[in-house]
Amino acid sequence: MKTAQTSLQKRLHSDTIFTYVIAGVMGLLSILRLIHLFIALDNVRLAGDAYTGSVPGDLLSEALLFMFIAAAMLMLSLVLGEIHRTGKPFSRKNINRFRAMAYILIFASIIPEAAKGLVGFADPTATYATFQLINARSLCVMFFGVVCGLVSEIFRYGYELQDNMDSIA
Amino acid sequence: MKKITSNLKKSANTCAYSFILLAFFFGFLVLGGAAPAILQIIRGESDFNELLKNLGALLEFLFTAVALLMMSIGLFGINKTGKPFAEKNVKSFKLSGKLMSIGGFIGSVINVIATRYLPEFEQVEMEGMGVGLILCGEVIVMFVDFLRYGSEVQDELDSIA
């Protein structure tokens, strides 16, 4: 049992750092997209003309998606960090984090597309607006959310087992 | 514990069917990728780079489809026994992770080779899907380590009981 714990701790060190880096990069991309969005809106206000280049709806959708992914990756890195520290994967905190990750990813599959659609409708210069709630990308993200939900259930089962064993020992 | 097991069974069942659907989708993509490659060979077209590109995509989809099938087998195992840490399930998850990583790696390498032979050298590209598959495979293998830990806990508990 001790060997399994130490091997988990060793293995997860680099994974934890890697997920923190990905979370940081995603957060940065989200901020950059938001800055890009504000610049695009400002250009429109100054020029009073139709949008050129990236459409604000797309920028907002991407910013939100990156933000949600950054939050999910942050949760994952917290999970990995705790496992690296304690050597025990099954804890109440980790179950809640995985559940939060599942909800974040499910929201990430819906909210960015919805925001894009709403911005499209609100745009006075747009000649037409479409509202597409589900596409291949959002389905993919939703699928990952469902898998995270399953992982949280597996962790819950493991936590109960570990709890039983601790009470016996 | 019974409630947890029943919840787990339900989630595993839902995910298993989703994985099977995805596997079939990738199976269709394999057929879609194979068809132009076979046509190219039959027609005797000499565009080696295009053939390599098709082959790379085809291998990626094929490995992913098989990996997803293995994953759904593992999930059906969880649904059947209610035990996520059983040796059989863990093995099928591990195999699935490895298959995904290998498929992504081979696909990426073939794609890079195919694009390198193009006259414009700046068109060398690492294919996004291949890299994504390698990462997915690694994440699955990492989760298999957690499952292994769980199976050790279960073994100890069984031996005490």
Coordinates of C-alpha atoms in Angstrom, one line a residue:
Chain A
M1 CA 0.0 0.0 0.0
K2 CA 2.8 2.4 0.9
T3 CA 4.5 1.7 -2.4
A4 CA 1.3 2.6 -4.3
Q5 CA 1.1 5.9 -2.4
T6 CA 4.8 6.8 -3.0
S7 CA 4.6 5.9 -6.7
L8 CA 1.4 8.1 -7.0
Q9 CA 3.1 11.0 -5.3
K10 CA 6.2 10.7 -7.5
R11 CA 4.2 10.5 -10.7
L12 CA 1.9 13.3 -10.0
H13 CA 4.5 16.0 -9.3
S14 CA 5.1 16.8 -13.0
D15 CA 1.4 16.4 -13.8
T16 CA 0.4 18.9 -11.2
I17 CA 2.8 21.5 -12.5
F18 CA 1.7 20.8 -16.1
T19 CA -2.0 21.3 -15.3
Y20 CA -1.2 24.5 -13.4
V21 CA 0.7 25.8 -16.5
I22 CA -2.3 24.8 -18.8
A23 CA -4.7 26.6 -16.4
G24 CA -2.5 29.7 -16.5
V25 CA -2.2 29.7 -20.3
M26 CA -6.0 29.3 -20.7
G27 CA -6.6 32.1 -18.2
L28 CA -4.2 34.3 -20.1
L29 CA -5.8 33.4 -23.5
S30 CA -9.2 34.3 -22.0
I31 CA -7.9 37.7 -20.8
L32 CA -6.4 38.4 -24.3
R33 CA -9.6 37.5 -26.0
L34 CA -11.5 39.9 -23.7
I35 CA -9.0 42.7 -24.5
H36 CA -9.4 41.9 -28.2
L37 CA -13.2 42.1 -27.7
F38 CA -13.0 45.5 -26.0
I39 CA -10.6 46.9 -28.7
A40 CA -13.0 45.6 -31.4
L41 CA -16.0 47.3 -29.7
D42 CA -14.1 50.5 -29.3
N43 CA -13.1 50.5 -33.0
V44 CA -16.7 50.2 -33.9
R45 CA -17.7 53.0 -31.5
L46 CA -15.0 55.3 -33.0
A47 CA -15.5 54.4 -36.6
G48 CA -19.3 53.9 -36.4
D49 CA -18.9 51.3 -39.0
A50 CA -19.6 47.6 -39.2
Y51 CA -17.3 45.1 -37.5
T52 CA -14.2 44.1 -39.3
G53 CA -12.0 41.1 -38.5
S54 CA -13.2 38.9 -35.6
V55 CA -16.8 39.2 -34.7
P56 CA -17.4 40.2 -31.0
G57 CA -19.7 37.2 -30.5
D58 CA -16.9 34.8 -31.5
L59 CA -14.4 36.7 -29.2
L60 CA -16.8 36.6 -26.3
S61 CA -17.6 32.9 -26.8
E62 CA -13.9 32.1 -27.0
A63 CA -13.1 34.2 -23.9
L64 CA -15.8 32.4 -21.9
L65 CA -14.7 29.0 -23.1
F66 CA -11.1 29.6 -22.2
M67 CA -12.2 30.9 -18.8
F68 CA -14.3 27.8 -18.1
I69 CA -11.4 25.5 -19.2
A70 CA -9.0 27.4 -17.0
A71 CA -11.3 26.9 -14.0
A72 CA -11.7 23.2 -14.8
M73 CA -7.9 22.8 -15.2
L74 CA -7.4 24.7 -11.9
M75 CA -9.7 22.2 -10.2
L76 CA -7.8 19.3 -11.7
S77 CA -4.5 20.7 -10.6
L78 CA -5.9 21.2 -7.1
V79 CA -6.9 17.5 -7.1
L80 CA -3.5 16.4 -8.4
G81 CA -1.7 18.7 -5.9
E82 CA -3.6 17.2 -3.0
I83 CA -2.9 13.6 -4.1
H84 CA 0.7 14.5 -4.5
R85 CA 0.8 15.9 -0.9
T86 CA -1.2 13.2 0.9
G87 CA -0.7 10.2 -1.4
K88 CA -4.4 9.3 -1.0
P89 CA -6.6 10.0 -4.1
F90 CA -9.9 9.3 -2.5
S91 CA -10.9 12.3 -0.3
R92 CA -14.1 14.3 0.2
K93 CA -12.5 17.4 -1.2
N94 CA -11.4 15.6 -4.4
I95 CA -14.9 14.2 -4.9
N96 CA -16.3 17.7 -4.7
R97 CA -13.7 19.1 -7.0
F98 CA -14.4 16.5 -9.6
R99 CA -18.1 17.3 -9.3
A100 CA -17.4 21.0 -9.7
M101 CA -15.3 20.2 -12.7
A102 CA -18.1 18.3 -14.3
Y103 CA -20.5 21.2 -13.7
I104 CA -18.0 23.7 -15.0
L105 CA -17.5 21.7 -18.2
I106 CA -21.2 21.2 -18.8
F107 CA -21.7 25.0 -18.4
A108 CA -18.7 25.5 -20.7
S109 CA -20.5 23.5 -23.4
I110 CA -23.6 25.7 -23.2
I111 CA -22.9 29.2 -22.0
P112 CA -20.2 30.4 -24.6
E113 CA -22.5 29.4 -27.5
A114 CA -25.5 31.0 -25.9
A115 CA -23.5 34.2 -25.3
K116 CA -22.4 34.2 -28.9
G117 CA -26.0 33.9 -30.1
L118 CA -27.2 36.7 -27.8
V119 CA -24.4 39.0 -28.9
G120 CA -25.4 38.3 -32.5
F121 CA -29.0 39.3 -31.8
A122 CA -27.9 42.4 -30.0
D123 CA -25.6 43.6 -32.8
P124 CA -27.2 46.5 -34.6
T125 CA -24.8 46.3 -37.6
A126 CA -25.3 42.6 -38.2
T127 CA -27.3 41.7 -41.3
Y128 CA -28.3 38.4 -39.9
A129 CA -28.0 36.5 -36.6
T130 CA -27.9 32.7 -35.9
F131 CA -28.5 30.9 -32.7
Q132 CA -26.7 27.6 -32.4
L133 CA -26.6 26.2 -28.9
I134 CA -24.9 22.8 -29.7
N135 CA -22.0 22.2 -32.1
A136 CA -19.2 19.6 -32.3
R137 CA -17.0 21.5 -29.9
S138 CA -19.7 22.0 -27.2
L139 CA -20.7 18.3 -27.5
C140 CA -17.0 17.4 -26.9
V141 CA -16.8 19.6 -23.8
M142 CA -20.1 18.3 -22.5
F143 CA -18.8 14.7 -23.0
F144 CA -15.7 15.5 -20.9
G145 CA -18.0 16.9 -18.2
V146 CA -20.1 13.7 -18.1
V147 CA -16.8 11.7 -17.8
C148 CA -15.7 13.9 -14.9
G149 CA -19.1 13.2 -13.3
L150 CA -18.3 9.5 -13.6
V151 CA -14.9 9.9 -12.2
S152 CA -16.4 11.7 -9.2
E153 CA -18.7 8.7 -8.6
I154 CA -15.7 6.3 -8.8
F155 CA -13.8 8.5 -6.3
R156 CA -16.9 8.4 -4.0
Y157 CA -16.9 4.6 -4.1
G158 CA -13.1 4.6 -3.4
Y159 CA -13.6 7.0 -0.5
E160 CA -16.2 4.7 1.1
L161 CA -13.9 1.8 0.7
Q162 CA -11.0 3.7 2.3
D163 CA -13.3 4.9 5.1
N164 CA -14.3 1.3 5.8
M165 CA -10.7 0.2 5.9
D166 CA -9.6 3.1 8.1
S167 CA -12.4 2.3 10.6
I168 CA -11.4 -1.4 10.7
A169 CA -7.7 -0.5 11.1
Chain B
M1 CA -22.7 1.9 -0.1
K2 CA -25.6 0.4 -2.0
K3 CA -26.7 3.9 -3.2
I4 CA -23.2 4.8 -4.3
T5 CA -22.9 1.5 -6.2
S6 CA -26.2 2.1 -7.9
N7 CA -25.3 5.7 -8.9
L8 CA -22.0 4.5 -10.2
K9 CA -23.6 1.7 -12.2
K10 CA -26.0 4.3 -13.8
S11 CA -23.2 6.7 -14.6
A12 CA -21.0 3.9 -16.0
N13 CA -23.9 2.7 -18.2
T14 CA -24.6 6.2 -19.6
C15 CA -20.9 6.8 -20.3
A16 CA -20.5 3.3 -21.8
Y17 CA -23.3 3.9 -24.4
S18 CA -21.9 7.4 -25.1
F19 CA -18.4 5.9 -25.7
I20 CA -19.9 3.2 -28.0
L21 CA -21.7 5.9 -30.0
L22 CA -18.4 7.9 -30.3
A23 CA -16.6 4.7 -31.3
F24 CA -19.1 4.1 -34.1
F25 CA -18.7 7.8 -35.2
F26 CA -14.9 7.3 -35.3
G27 CA -15.5 4.0 -37.2
F28 CA -17.4 6.0 -39.9
L29 CA -14.5 8.4 -40.0
V30 CA -12.1 5.5 -40.5
L31 CA -14.3 4.4 -43.5
G32 CA -14.3 8.0 -44.7
G33 CA -10.5 8.2 -44.5
A34 CA -10.0 4.8 -46.0
A35 CA -12.2 5.4 -49.0
P36 CA -10.0 8.1 -50.6
A37 CA -6.8 6.2 -49.8
I38 CA -8.1 3.1 -51.4
L39 CA -9.3 5.0 -54.5
Q40 CA -5.9 6.6 -54.8
I41 CA -4.2 3.2 -54.8
I42 CA -6.7 1.8 -57.3
R43 CA -6.3 4.7 -59.6
G44 CA -2.6 4.5 -59.3
E45 CA -2.2 8.2 -58.4
S46 CA 1.3 9.0 -57.4
D47 CA 0.5 11.7 -54.8
F48 CA 2.4 10.1 -52.0
N49 CA 2.0 12.9 -49.6
E50 CA -1.8 13.0 -49.9
L51 CA -1.8 9.2 -49.4
L52 CA 0.3 9.5 -46.3
K53 CA -1.9 12.2 -44.9
N54 CA -5.0 10.0 -45.4
L55 CA -3.2 7.1 -43.8
G56 CA -2.2 9.3 -40.8
A57 CA -5.8 10.4 -40.2
L58 CA -7.1 6.9 -40.8
L59 CA -4.7 5.4 -38.2
E60 CA -5.7 8.1 -35.7
F61 CA -9.4 7.4 -36.1
L62 CA -8.8 3.6 -36.1
F63 CA -6.8 3.6 -32.8
T64 CA -9.3 6.1 -31.2
A65 CA -12.3 3.9 -32.2
V66 CA -10.6 0.8 -30.7
A67 CA -9.6 2.7 -27.6
L68 CA -13.2 4.0 -27.1
L69 CA -14.5 0.4 -27.5
M70 CA -12.1 -0.8 -24.8
M71 CA -13.2 2.0 -22.6
S72 CA -16.9 1.1 -23.0
I73 CA -16.0 -2.5 -22.3
G74 CA -14.4 -1.4 -19.0
L75 CA -17.5 0.8 -18.2
F76 CA -19.9 -2.1 -19.0
G77 CA -17.7 -4.2 -16.6
I78 CA -18.3 -1.5 -13.9
N79 CA -22.0 -1.5 -14.7
K80 CA -22.2 -5.4 -14.5
T81 CA -20.2 -5.9 -11.3
G82 CA -20.6 -2.5 -9.6
K83 CA -16.8 -2.7 -8.7
P84 CA -14.8 0.0 -10.5
F85 CA -11.4 -1.4 -9.2
A86 CA -11.8 -4.9 -10.6
E87 CA -8.6 -6.0 -12.4
K88 CA -10.4 -6.6 -15.7
N89 CA -11.8 -3.1 -15.8
V90 CA -8.5 -1.5 -14.9
K91 CA -6.7 -3.4 -17.6
S92 CA -9.2 -2.4 -20.3
F93 CA -8.9 1.3 -19.2
K94 CA -5.1 1.1 -19.3
L95 CA -5.1 -0.6 -22.8
S96 CA -7.5 2.1 -24.0
G97 CA -5.2 4.9 -22.7
K98 CA -2.2 3.3 -24.4
L99 CA -4.0 2.8 -27.7
M100 CA -5.0 6.4 -27.7
S101 CA -1.5 7.6 -27.1
I102 CA 0.0 5.3 -29.6
G103 CA -2.6 6.2 -32.3
G104 CA -2.0 9.9 -31.7
F105 CA 1.7 9.6 -31.8
I106 CA 1.8 7.5 -35.0
G107 CA -0.8 9.8 -36.7
S108 CA 1.1 12.9 -35.8
V109 CA 4.4 11.5 -37.0
I110 CA 2.9 10.4 -40.4
N111 CA 1.2 13.8 -40.8
V112 CA 4.5 15.6 -40.1
I113 CA 6.3 13.4 -42.6
A114 CA 3.5 13.9 -45.2
T115 CA 3.6 17.7 -44.9
R116 CA 7.4 17.9 -44.9
Y117 CA 7.5 16.5 -48.4
L118 CA 5.4 19.3 -49.7
P119 CA 7.4 21.9 -51.7
E120 CA 6.6 24.7 -49.1
F121 CA 8.5 23.7 -46.0
E122 CA 6.7 26.2 -43.8
Q123 CA 3.6 24.1 -44.2
V124 CA 5.1 21.5 -41.7
E125 CA 2.4 21.2 -39.1
M126 CA 1.9 19.2 -35.9
E127 CA -1.6 17.9 -36.2
G128 CA -3.8 19.1 -33.3
M129 CA -5.8 16.0 -33.0
G130 CA -2.8 13.7 -32.7
V131 CA -1.4 15.8 -29.8
G132 CA -4.8 15.9 -28.2
L133 CA -5.0 12.1 -28.4
I134 CA -1.6 11.7 -26.8
L135 CA -2.6 14.0 -23.9
C136 CA -6.0 12.2 -23.5
G137 CA -4.2 8.8 -23.4
E138 CA -1.8 10.1 -20.8
V139 CA -4.6 11.4 -18.6
I140 CA -6.4 8.0 -18.9
V141 CA -3.2 6.2 -17.8
M142 CA -2.9 8.6 -14.9
F143 CA -6.4 7.8 -13.8
V144 CA -5.6 4.1 -14.1
D145 CA -3.0 4.7 -11.4
F146 CA -5.8 5.9 -9.1
L147 CA -7.8 2.8 -10.0
R148 CA -4.8 0.6 -9.1
Y149 CA -4.6 2.3 -5.7
G150 CA -8.3 1.7 -5.3
S151 CA -7.9 -2.0 -6.2
E152 CA -5.2 -2.3 -3.6
V153 CA -7.5 -0.8 -1.0
Q154 CA -10.3 -3.2 -2.0
D155 CA -7.9 -6.2 -1.9
E156 CA -6.8 -5.3 1.7
L157 CA -10.4 -4.8 2.8
D158 CA -11.3 -8.2 1.3
S159 CA -8.4 -9.9 3.0
I160 CA -9.4 -8.3 6.3
A161 CA -13.0 -9.4 5.8

